[in-house]
Amino acid sequence: MLLGAARILVPREQRAGWYREWYAEIWHWAHFLAESGRLNGESRMELARHCWGAFADACWLRFNQERAMRVLQEEPISARFCLAAIFLLLVLSFAITGFAPTIRAAFTPLPYFQPERVADLSFHGEFSRYHEGTLFNSVASWVQGSRTAESAAGYSWSPVTLKLSGMRSTRIAGAHVSPNFFEVLGNRAFAGRMLRRGDAQECPSCAVITYGIWEHWFARDPYVVGRTVLIDDEPHMITGVLPASFSFIYPEISVWMLPSANSKATNFAERTGAVLRLARGASFRAAEAEFRGFADRDPSGLGYSTPALRPMESRTRQGTRLYLGFTLLSLLGGFALARSRLAASGTGRLKMQWRDLVRWWGFFVLKSWLLLAVCFVVALELPARLSIVLTGAVHPLTGPISTWFFLVLAMVSIAWSMHDQSRRCRMCLRRLGNEAFVGEPGYSLLEWWGTEMVCADGHGLLYIPELKASWQECEEWVKLDESWQGLFTRDGAGDKALIA
Amino acid sequence: MKEPVRISHTSALILQTINAGFIYGFDVMEATGLPSGTVYPALRRLEKEKLIVGQEEDARKAARENRPARRYYKLTTPGRQVLAAALERYPLLSKLSPAEKNA
């Protein structure tokens, strides 16, 4: 059976002879073992292992090893291979991160009822802290007399400890919300029900969990509704599971619950806010002005910070847009740096044809853009994905980790892209080879004077000084004219080689 | 001037083994201890380099003995020269190589 499978790999013209040889060898080996009384389980296994070698043999015949080695040595130096490899990396990073759900969410409509009418009210006060109860009551009293807001609900999130009976505890982000929070957004539960008006009296310990928590911690238990979990050592009953498509400004929030009636908890201004649904015909600007007026008059103490009201769509997507902005900025920065660096190495003085110039910079921009796209996807998605896989929730530190990860990856990518570009032929974009040291090692610094690399097609030569002693000592591209072509020949395989 | 063929230690060992009379692939495997995934591709390469030549034995003779015909290998003249050079290059190879099969 193994031979039959391996046979398919062998080129058709060699297949019959190949199979005859292998079949005869195995036949003789098996008969030899049987006749000598050594055919047992162990020797059968050994024979089967030998049969696996048929695949290696068949592969050798199918994929001419020498040609494959030559392609492997030759291809990575071409610009096309470089772009294809980075593109493959991008596709892989998409696949590994579950096809970039965060980025996709930024380009799909928000999962709310009439999302264009939903806004986020945030408070900006450095080191300011609010009593949760004050915030929720103020928002509720504002809405009662408001002409611009139809309904509003406060939220306040912070890291909490989640514990299930018989399992280890974990740190996740939990939010205290007004009972009508999900009514304002207009979401329906995937299982069970959402929090609702009246729960403050009827079910003060009710909690709603995200799809990820249900999937990871409850192993998709269909009877999860009604189960009890400990959140910060207080028992809470699960009343519902959010749909997988649900998203909010803070993707870290994994559990939603009501504030306790006697809560004295305070929270940072940056972690608190309110969602509101505008009245029909009301504008965001009018609602913001109205709330500011209310906050100035409010005796409960909301007046010492500046409330800002922004459409929910804009708030939810600002993170992704910020990353996109940084990506574009990195690309422009890399372009400017590469231009100044390559201008210093003599490339700028080259009289390149318009087509070559476009190809040269087009390759650099495309390569850098693809690399930054990989950084963008990996940094934005991987920490959250890993956190979900490991804990079932987006860890509160995921945001800062993503930001730093992106900055480091973007810097490394742009630096590599510039280095790679400077080591390519200015004419054909192939990686320069035939590296040779020039001069002789110095007595004091024990280094060569420099390194010379040459284009295999004989377009030019790059001199790289080992020590940049002055402004004169920089990488220098020397274009080789037609008189040098005699040093380069074309071998049988069609590849040029330096014979000097 | 054509550059002399340089072969790896494994290829030299296989050449030496065939020269010692282990002419079938499975014989080479048993004598050298190398796996089939190494021996057969090496045999293909050596045959391509014309250092060995593979031939199928007489099919009629095999049929008379109720067994499939086997393919055997023997060294060519360049193969013997390369082996001699390899034995100089790898002096310990002769100690590793099996004794002649029919000795």
Coordinates of C-alpha atoms in Angstrom, one line a residue, chain A residues 327-337 372:
Chain A
T327 CA 1.2 52.4 10.0
L328 CA 0.9 55.1 7.4
L329 CA 3.2 57.4 9.4
S330 CA 5.8 54.5 9.7
L331 CA 5.6 54.0 6.0
L332 CA 6.2 57.7 5.3
G333 CA 9.0 57.8 7.9
G334 CA 10.7 54.8 6.4
F335 CA 10.4 56.2 2.9
A336 CA 12.0 59.5 4.0
L337 CA 14.8 57.7 5.8
L372 CA 3.7 47.0 8.2

